[in-house]
Coordinates of C-alpha atoms in Angstrom, one line a residue:
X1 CA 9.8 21.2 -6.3
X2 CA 7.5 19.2 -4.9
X3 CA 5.5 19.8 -1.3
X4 CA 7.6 18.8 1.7
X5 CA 6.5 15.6 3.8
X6 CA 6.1 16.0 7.6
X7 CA 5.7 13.1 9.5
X8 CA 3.2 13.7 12.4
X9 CA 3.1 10.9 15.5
X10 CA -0.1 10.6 17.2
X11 CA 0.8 9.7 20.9
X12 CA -1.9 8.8 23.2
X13 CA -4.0 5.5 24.7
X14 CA -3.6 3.1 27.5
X15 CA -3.2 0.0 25.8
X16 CA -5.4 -1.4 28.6
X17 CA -5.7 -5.0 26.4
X18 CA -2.1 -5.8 26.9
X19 CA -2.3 -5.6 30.8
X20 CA -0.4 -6.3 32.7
X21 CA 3.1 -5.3 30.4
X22 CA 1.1 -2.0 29.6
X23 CA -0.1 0.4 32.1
X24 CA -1.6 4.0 32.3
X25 CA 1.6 5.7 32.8
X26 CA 3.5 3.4 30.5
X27 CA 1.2 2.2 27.9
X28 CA 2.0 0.0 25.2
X29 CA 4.5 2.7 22.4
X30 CA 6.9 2.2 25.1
X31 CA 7.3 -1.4 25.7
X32 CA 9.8 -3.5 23.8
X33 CA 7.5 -5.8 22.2
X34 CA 8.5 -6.9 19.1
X35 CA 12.1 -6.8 18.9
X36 CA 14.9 -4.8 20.8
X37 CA 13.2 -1.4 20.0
X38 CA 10.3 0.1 21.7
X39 CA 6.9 0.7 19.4
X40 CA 7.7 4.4 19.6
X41 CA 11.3 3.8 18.5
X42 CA 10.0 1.7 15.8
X43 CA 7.4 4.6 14.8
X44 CA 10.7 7.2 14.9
X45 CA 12.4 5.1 12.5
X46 CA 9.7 5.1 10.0
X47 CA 8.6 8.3 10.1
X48 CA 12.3 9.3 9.4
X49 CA 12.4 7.0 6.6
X50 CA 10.0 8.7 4.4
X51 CA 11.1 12.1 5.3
X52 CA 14.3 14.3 6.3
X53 CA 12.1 16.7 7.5
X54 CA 11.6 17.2 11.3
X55 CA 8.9 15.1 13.1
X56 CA 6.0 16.5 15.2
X57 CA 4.4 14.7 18.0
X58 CA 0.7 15.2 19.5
X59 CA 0.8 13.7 22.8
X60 CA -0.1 14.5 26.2
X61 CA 1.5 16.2 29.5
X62 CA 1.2 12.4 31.4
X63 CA 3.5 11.2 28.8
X64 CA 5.7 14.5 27.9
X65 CA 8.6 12.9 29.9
X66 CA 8.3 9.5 28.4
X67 CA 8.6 10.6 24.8
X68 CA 11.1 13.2 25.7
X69 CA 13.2 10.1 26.6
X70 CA 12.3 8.2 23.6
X71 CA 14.0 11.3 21.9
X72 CA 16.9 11.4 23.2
X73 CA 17.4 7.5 23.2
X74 CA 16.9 7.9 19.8
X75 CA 18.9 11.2 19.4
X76 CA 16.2 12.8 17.4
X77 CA 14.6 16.2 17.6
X78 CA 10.9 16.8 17.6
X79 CA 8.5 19.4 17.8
X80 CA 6.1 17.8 20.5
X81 CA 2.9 19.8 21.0
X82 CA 0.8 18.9 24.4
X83 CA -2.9 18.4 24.6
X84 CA -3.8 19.7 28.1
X85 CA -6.7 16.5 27.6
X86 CA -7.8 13.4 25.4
X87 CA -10.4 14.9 22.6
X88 CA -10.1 11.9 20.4
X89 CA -8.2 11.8 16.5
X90 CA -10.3 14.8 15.1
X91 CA -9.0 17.2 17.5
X92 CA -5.3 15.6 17.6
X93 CA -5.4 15.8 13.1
X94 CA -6.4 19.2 13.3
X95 CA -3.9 20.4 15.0
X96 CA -1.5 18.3 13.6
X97 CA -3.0 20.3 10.1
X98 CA -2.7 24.0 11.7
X99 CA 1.7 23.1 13.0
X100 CA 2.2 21.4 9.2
X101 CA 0.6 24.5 7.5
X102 CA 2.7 26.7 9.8
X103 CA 5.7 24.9 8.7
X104 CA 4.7 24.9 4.6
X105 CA 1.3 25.5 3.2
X106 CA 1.3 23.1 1.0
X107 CA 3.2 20.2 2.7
X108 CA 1.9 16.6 3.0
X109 CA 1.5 15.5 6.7
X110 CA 1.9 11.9 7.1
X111 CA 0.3 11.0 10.0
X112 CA 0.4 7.7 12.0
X113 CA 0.2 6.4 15.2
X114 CA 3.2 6.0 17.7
X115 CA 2.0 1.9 19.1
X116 CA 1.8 0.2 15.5
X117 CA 3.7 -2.6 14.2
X118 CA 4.4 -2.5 10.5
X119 CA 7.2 -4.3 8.5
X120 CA 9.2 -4.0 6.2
X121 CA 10.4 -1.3 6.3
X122 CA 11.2 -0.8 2.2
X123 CA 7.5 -1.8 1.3
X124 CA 6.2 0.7 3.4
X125 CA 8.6 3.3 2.2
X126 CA 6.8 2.6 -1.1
X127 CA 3.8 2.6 -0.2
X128 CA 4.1 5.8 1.7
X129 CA 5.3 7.1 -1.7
X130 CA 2.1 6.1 -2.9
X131 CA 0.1 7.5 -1.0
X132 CA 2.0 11.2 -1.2
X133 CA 1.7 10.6 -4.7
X134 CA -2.5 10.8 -4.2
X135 CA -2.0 13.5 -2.0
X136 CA -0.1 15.9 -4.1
X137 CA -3.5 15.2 -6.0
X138 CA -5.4 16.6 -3.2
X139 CA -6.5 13.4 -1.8
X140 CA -7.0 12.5 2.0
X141 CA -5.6 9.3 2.2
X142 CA -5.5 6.5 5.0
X143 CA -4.2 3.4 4.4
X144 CA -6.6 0.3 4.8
X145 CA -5.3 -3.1 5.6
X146 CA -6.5 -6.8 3.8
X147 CA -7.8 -8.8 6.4
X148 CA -6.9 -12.6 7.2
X149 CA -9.9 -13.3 9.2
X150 CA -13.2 -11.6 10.2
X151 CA -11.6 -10.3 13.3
X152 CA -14.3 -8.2 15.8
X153 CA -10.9 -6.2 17.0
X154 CA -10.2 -3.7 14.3
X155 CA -12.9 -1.2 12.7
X156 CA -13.6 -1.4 8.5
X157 CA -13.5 0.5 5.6
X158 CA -16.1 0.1 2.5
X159 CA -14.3 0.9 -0.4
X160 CA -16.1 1.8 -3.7
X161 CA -14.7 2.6 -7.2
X162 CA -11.0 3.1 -8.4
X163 CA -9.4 6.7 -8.2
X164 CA -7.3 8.0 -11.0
X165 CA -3.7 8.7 -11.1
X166 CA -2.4 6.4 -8.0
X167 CA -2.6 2.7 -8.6
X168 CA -4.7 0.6 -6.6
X169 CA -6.2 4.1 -4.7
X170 CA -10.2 3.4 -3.7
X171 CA -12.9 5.9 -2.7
X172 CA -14.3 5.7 0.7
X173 CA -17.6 4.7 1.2
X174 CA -17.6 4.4 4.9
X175 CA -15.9 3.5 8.2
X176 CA -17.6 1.0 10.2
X177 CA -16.7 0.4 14.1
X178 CA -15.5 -2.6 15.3
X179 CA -18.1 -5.3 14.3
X180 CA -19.6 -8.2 15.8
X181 CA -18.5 -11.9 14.4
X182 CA -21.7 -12.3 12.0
X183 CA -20.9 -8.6 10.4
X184 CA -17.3 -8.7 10.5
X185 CA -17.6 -11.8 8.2
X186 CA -20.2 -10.1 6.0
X187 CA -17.8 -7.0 5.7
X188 CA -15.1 -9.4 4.6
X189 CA -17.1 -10.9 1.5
X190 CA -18.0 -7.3 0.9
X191 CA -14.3 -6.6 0.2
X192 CA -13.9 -4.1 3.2
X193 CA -10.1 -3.4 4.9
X194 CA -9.5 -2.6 8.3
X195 CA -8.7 1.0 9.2
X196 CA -5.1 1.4 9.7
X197 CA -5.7 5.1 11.4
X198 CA -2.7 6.1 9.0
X199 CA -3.7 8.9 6.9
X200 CA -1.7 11.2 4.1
X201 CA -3.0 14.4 2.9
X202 CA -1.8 17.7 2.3
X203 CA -1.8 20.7 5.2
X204 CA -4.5 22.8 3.5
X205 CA -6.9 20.1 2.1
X206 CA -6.8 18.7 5.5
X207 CA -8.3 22.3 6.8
X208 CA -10.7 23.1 3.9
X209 CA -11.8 19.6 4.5
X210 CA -12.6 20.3 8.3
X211 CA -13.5 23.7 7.7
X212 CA -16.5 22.2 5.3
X213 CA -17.1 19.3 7.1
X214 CA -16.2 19.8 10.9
X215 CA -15.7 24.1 11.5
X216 CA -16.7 23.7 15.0
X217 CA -13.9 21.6 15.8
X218 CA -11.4 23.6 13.7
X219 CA -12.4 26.9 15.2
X220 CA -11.4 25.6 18.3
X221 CA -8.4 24.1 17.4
X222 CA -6.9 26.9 16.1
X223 CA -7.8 29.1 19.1
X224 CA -6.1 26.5 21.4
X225 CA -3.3 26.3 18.6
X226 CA -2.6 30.4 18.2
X227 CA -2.7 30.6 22.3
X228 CA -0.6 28.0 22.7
X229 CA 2.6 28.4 25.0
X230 CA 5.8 27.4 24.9
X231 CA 6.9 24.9 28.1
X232 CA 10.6 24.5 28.1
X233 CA 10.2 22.0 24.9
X234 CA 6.9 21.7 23.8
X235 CA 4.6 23.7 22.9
X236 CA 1.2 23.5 25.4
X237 CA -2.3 24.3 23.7
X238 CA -4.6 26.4 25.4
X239 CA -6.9 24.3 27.8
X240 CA -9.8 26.1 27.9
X241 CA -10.1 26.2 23.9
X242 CA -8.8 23.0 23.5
X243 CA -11.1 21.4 25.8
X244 CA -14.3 23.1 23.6
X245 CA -13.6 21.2 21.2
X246 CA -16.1 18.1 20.2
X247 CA -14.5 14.5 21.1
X248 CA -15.2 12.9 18.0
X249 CA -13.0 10.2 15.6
X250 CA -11.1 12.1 12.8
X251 CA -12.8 9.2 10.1
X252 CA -16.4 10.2 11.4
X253 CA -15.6 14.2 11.6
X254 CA -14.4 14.5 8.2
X255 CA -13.3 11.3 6.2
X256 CA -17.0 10.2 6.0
X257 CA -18.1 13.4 4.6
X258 CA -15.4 14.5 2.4
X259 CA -15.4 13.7 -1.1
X260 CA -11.9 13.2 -2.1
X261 CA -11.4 10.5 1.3
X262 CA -9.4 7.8 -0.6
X263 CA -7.9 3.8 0.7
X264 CA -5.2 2.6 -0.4
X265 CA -4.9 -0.9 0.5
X266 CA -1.1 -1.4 2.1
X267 CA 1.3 -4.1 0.8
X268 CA 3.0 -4.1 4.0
X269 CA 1.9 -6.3 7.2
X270 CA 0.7 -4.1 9.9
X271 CA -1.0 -4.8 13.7
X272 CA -2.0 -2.3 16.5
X273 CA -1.1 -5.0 18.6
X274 CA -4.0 -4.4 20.7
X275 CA -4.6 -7.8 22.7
X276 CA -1.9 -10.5 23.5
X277 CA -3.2 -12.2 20.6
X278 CA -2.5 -9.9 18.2
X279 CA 1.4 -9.9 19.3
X280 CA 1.2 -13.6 18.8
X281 CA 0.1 -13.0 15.2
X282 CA 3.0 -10.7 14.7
X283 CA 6.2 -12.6 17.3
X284 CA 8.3 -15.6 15.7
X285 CA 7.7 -18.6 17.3
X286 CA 8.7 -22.5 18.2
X287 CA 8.0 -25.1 17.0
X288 CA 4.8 -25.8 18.6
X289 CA 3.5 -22.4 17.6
X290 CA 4.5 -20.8 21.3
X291 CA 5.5 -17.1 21.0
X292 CA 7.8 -17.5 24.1
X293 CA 9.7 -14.1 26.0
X294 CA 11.9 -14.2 28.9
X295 CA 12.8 -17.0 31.3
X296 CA 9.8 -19.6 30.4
X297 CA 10.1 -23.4 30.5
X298 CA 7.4 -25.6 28.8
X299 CA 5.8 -28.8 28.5
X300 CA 3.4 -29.7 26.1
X301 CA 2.2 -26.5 25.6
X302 CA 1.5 -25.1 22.1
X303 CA -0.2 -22.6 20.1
X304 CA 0.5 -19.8 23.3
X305 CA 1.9 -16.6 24.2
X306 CA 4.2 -16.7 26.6
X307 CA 6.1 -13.8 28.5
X308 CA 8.0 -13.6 32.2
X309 CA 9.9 -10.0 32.3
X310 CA 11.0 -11.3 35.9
X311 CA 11.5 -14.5 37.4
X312 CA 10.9 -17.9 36.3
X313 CA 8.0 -19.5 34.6
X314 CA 6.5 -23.0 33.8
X315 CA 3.7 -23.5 32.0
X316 CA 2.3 -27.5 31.8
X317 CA -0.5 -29.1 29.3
X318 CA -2.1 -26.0 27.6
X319 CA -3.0 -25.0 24.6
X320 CA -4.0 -22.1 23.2
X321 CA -3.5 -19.9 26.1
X322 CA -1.7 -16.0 27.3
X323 CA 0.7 -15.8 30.3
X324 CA 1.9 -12.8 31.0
X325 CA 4.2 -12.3 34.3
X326 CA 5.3 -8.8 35.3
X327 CA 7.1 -8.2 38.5
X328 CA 3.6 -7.4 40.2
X329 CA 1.5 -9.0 38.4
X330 CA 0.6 -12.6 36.2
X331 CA -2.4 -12.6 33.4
X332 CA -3.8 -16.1 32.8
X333 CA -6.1 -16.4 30.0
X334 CA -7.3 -18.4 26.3
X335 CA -6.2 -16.5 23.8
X336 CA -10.0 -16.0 22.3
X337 CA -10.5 -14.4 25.8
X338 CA -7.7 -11.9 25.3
X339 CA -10.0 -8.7 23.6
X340 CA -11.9 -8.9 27.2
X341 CA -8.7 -8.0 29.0
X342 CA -10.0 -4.3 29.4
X343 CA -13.0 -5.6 31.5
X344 CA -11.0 -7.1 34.0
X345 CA -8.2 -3.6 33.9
X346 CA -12.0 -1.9 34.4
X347 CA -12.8 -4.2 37.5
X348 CA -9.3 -3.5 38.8
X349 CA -9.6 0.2 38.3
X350 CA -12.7 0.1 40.4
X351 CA -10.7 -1.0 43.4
X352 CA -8.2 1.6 42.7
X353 CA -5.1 -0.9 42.2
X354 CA -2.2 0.6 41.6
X355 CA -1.1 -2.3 39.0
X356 CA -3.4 -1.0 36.8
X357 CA -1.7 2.9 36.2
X358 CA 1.8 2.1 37.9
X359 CA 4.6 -0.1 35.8
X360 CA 7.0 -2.0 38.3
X361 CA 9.8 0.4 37.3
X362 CA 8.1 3.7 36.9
X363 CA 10.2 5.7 34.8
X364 CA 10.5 10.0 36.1
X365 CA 12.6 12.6 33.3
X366 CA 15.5 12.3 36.0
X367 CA 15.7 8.1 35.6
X368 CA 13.6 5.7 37.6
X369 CA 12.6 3.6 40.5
X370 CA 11.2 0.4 41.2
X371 CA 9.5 -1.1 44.7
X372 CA 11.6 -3.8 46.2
X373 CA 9.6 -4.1 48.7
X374 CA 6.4 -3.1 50.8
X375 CA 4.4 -3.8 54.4
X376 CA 3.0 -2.4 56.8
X377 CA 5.2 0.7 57.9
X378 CA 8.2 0.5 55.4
X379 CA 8.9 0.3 51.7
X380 CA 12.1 -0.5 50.2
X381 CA 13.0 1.5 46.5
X382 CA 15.6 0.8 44.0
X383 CA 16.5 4.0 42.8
X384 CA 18.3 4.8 39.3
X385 CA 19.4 8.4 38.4
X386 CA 20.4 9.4 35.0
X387 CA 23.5 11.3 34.3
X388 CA 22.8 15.0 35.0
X389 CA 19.7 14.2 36.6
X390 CA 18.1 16.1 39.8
X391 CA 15.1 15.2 41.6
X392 CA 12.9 18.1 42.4
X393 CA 13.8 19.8 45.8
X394 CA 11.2 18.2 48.3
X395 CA 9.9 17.3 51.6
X396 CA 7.7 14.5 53.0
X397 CA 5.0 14.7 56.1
X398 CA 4.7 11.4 56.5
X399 CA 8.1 9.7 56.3
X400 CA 11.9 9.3 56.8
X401 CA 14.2 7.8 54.8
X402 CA 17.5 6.4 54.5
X403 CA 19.7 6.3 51.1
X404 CA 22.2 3.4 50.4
X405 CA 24.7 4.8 47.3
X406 CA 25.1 1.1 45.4
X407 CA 26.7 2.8 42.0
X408 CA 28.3 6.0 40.6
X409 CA 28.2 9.6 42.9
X410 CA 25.3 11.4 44.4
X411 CA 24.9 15.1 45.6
X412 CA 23.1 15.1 48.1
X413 CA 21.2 18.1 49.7
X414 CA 19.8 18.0 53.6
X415 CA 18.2 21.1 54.6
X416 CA 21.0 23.9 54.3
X417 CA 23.6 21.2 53.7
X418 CA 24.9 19.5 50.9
X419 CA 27.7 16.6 51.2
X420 CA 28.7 14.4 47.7
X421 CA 28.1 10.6 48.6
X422 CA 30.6 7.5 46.7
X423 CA 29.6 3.9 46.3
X424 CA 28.1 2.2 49.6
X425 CA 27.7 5.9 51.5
X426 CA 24.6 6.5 53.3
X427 CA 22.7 9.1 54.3
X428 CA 19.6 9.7 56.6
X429 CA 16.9 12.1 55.6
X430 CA 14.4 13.0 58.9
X431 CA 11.0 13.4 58.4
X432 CA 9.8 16.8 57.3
X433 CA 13.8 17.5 56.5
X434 CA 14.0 19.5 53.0
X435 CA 16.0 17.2 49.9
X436 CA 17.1 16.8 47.3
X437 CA 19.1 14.1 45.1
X438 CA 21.1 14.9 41.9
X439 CA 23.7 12.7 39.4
X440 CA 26.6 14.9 38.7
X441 CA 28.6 12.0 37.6
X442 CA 28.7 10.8 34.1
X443 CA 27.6 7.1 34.8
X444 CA 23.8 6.3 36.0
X445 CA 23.9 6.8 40.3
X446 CA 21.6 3.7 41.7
X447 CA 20.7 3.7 45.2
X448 CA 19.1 1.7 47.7
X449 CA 15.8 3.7 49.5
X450 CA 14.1 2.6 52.4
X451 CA 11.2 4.5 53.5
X452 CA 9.7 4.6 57.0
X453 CA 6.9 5.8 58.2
X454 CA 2.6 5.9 58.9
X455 CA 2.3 6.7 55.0
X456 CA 4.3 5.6 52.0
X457 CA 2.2 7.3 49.2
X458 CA 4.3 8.9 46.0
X459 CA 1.8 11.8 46.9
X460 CA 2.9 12.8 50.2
X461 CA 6.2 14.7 48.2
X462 CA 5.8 18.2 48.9
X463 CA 7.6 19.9 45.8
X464 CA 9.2 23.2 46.5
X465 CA 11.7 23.3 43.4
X466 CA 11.1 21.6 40.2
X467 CA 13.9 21.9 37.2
X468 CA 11.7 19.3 35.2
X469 CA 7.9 21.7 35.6
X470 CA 6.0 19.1 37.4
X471 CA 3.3 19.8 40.1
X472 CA 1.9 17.8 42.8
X473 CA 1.7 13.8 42.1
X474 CA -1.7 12.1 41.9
X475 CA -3.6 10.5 45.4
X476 CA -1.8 7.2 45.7
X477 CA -3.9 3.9 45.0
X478 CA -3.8 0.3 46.5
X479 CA 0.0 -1.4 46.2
X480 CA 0.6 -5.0 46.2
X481 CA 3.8 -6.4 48.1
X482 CA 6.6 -6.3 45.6

């Protein structure tokens, strides 16, 4: 029989190019960007494609509620494994190596990234195929893309001679970081691919590999790994081991170095969609070349992206250009501006705006909310709670609210009393009073939440009962009125 394949999801980033639709705590894997599906759902569906076997996830404990929700949207089961911090893809691999060894010895991990698009779906099924093929050989594969222009966005891969055994398989000479125009070009005539960051190899040639080429890293790894802890349904490394370890690109760690890193140049079209331009590249569009989303109305326009998640928009005369309007927030720009994006999220972040972490509707493991609307003095919240869910068992010091029941059946708790509200019900919660809100219902429970008071911060929420684990909430940064 042969090895067992294990997909392995790699979920981290910011996405900070596609600001404003992708924010710190809800970057770009869960946005609907191409299609009806979110990235992550997209990356779900391959990685159960190639494999029956069940998927683990590396992600983070900012995001542990977000992908626990793309789970069960999808109905899937996961082992997700936490990283207390961000120690780059060397880190993230290993680990990823030291669960699929646990699992089977000898089984291939297929590891790829959770914010990629790649289509169709039967090529890279083949592909895939391929590349297990080279790894039953005891190859460390990644798969390297052909470019279509000497873009400065993606980093390359110098390929040298054919490999035996798997058709079209190359050896790795090395990776080279994102270039500028000049050497990007240069790279091209040279025959180099961009790095995909999809690699296939094998559980224990992936730890013989870092064992020869990166020990310091795997020593670490597999303290943080055998102290781990289970946290209701993931499994949390161990901080202070995991946070020894050096933050350093899996390609540079090991692939560089090793001698059986192979390419395999993919017959299937793939994008990280990492600036607006990219998603252009990869969204169908009209006839004047306008990749258009939402409710947009345009003139003479061509050759553009598009997108209005809220409200109306009219674009007139351009050409070549990116709109993007959230509910909080509109990106102008030319589309060969687009890769700069992040220096303008960084000049944002310095003024600690709170468009740059916070989505419009910030999604919580119980449902979500969304600001209505904020001044001086009150904010107004529309407040969405899943079926079975329960927000934690709280209290504020700087406000009182009031709660409007627009939808479904809330249980409400006030101190030592607790009253079940129907549609159009309110309830007033005094400053200082202990709460809590819950959904016993079996529809979603919306509610209309108007806060008053000298502070309206989503940090002043004293938690004294959590069902979901969380701890305090980050200091609150500059809002914008909603």
């Amino acid at each position: 029989m042969s090895s067992p394949v294990i997909p392995v999801i790699l979920c981290g980033g910011s996405g900070t190019r596609l600001w404003p639709e992708s924010r710190k705590n809800l970057p770009k894997q869960f946005l609907n960007l191409v299609g009806d599906k979110t990235l992550f759902q997209q990356t779900l569906e391959r990685a159960q494609s190639i494999s029956s076997q069940k998927i683990v996830i590396l992600t983070n404990e900012a995001m542990r509620f977000l992908v626990a929700d793309e789970l069960a949207r999808a109905n899937i089961e996961a082992d997700v494994i936490l990283e207390p911090e961000a120690r780059d893809t060397a880190a993230a691999i290993a680990i990823a190596a030291l669960k699929v060894s646990q699992l089977a010895s000898d089984a291939v991990a297929a590891i790829m990234p959770s914010d990629h698009y790649i289509a169709p779906q039967d090529v890279f099924v083949e592909d895939m195929a391929r590349a297990v093929s080279a790894a039953h050989q005891g190859s460390i594969t990644i798969f390297g893309i052909v470019p279509n222009a000497p873009s400065t966005a993606y980093g390359y891969i110098a390929t040298g001679d054919d490999l035996p055994d798997v058709s079209g398989l190359k050896r790795v000479v090395a990776f080279n970081e994102k270039p500028d125009a000049q050497k990007a070009a240069l790279y091209i005539t040279e025959g180099a691919l961009w790095n995909s960051g999809l690699f296939v190899a094998r559980a224990d040639v992936l730890l013989d590999a870092f064992q020869m080429h990166a020990p310091q890293i795997l020593q670490s790894a597999r303290t943080a790994f055998e102290k781990a802890s289970s946290d209701k349904d993931a499994l949390k490394l161990d901080t202070a081991s995991f946070s020894l370890i050096e933050k350093r690109p899996f390609d540079i760690a090991v692939m560089e170095q090793a001698l059986n890193a192979a390419v395999l140049p993919a017959r299937f079209t793939w994008s990280d969609i990492g600036a607006f331009d990219a998603l252009w590249d990869v969204s169908g569009k009209d006839a004047s070349g306008n990749a258009v989303t939402g409710d947009v109305v345009l003139e003479g326009v061509s050759n553009s992206i598009i997108r209005s998640s809220r409200g109306l928009v009219a674009v007139l005369g351009l050409d070549n250009v990116a709109v993007i309007a959230t509910d909080d927030a509109v990106l102008v720009a030319p589309k060969k501006q687009l890769q700069n994006v992040r220096q303008l999220v960084a000049k944002l972040d310095a003024q600690e705006r709170s468009e740059v972490t916070d989505p419009a509707i910030t999604r919580r493991p119980w449902g979500s909310f969304e600001t209505k609307a904020l001044s001086d003095g009150y904010r107004v919240k529309r407040i969405s709670v899943k079926p079975g869910g329960r927000l934690s068992l709280q209290k504020h010091a700087h406000r009182a609210e009031h709660w409007v029941i627009v939808k479904g059946t809330a249980r409400v708790t006030i101190d030592d009393q607790v009253q079940d509200l129907q549609r159009y019900q309110s309830v007033y919660i005094p400053l200082g009073a202990v709460h809590r809100l819950e959904n016993f219902g079996e529809e979603t429970m919306e509610l209309i939440e108007v806060q008053c008071g000298d502070y309206l911060g989503e940090d002043d929420i004293v938690r004294l009962e959590d069902v979901y684990g969380r701890g305090a909430e980050p200091p609150a940064r500059k809002q914008g009125s909603r």
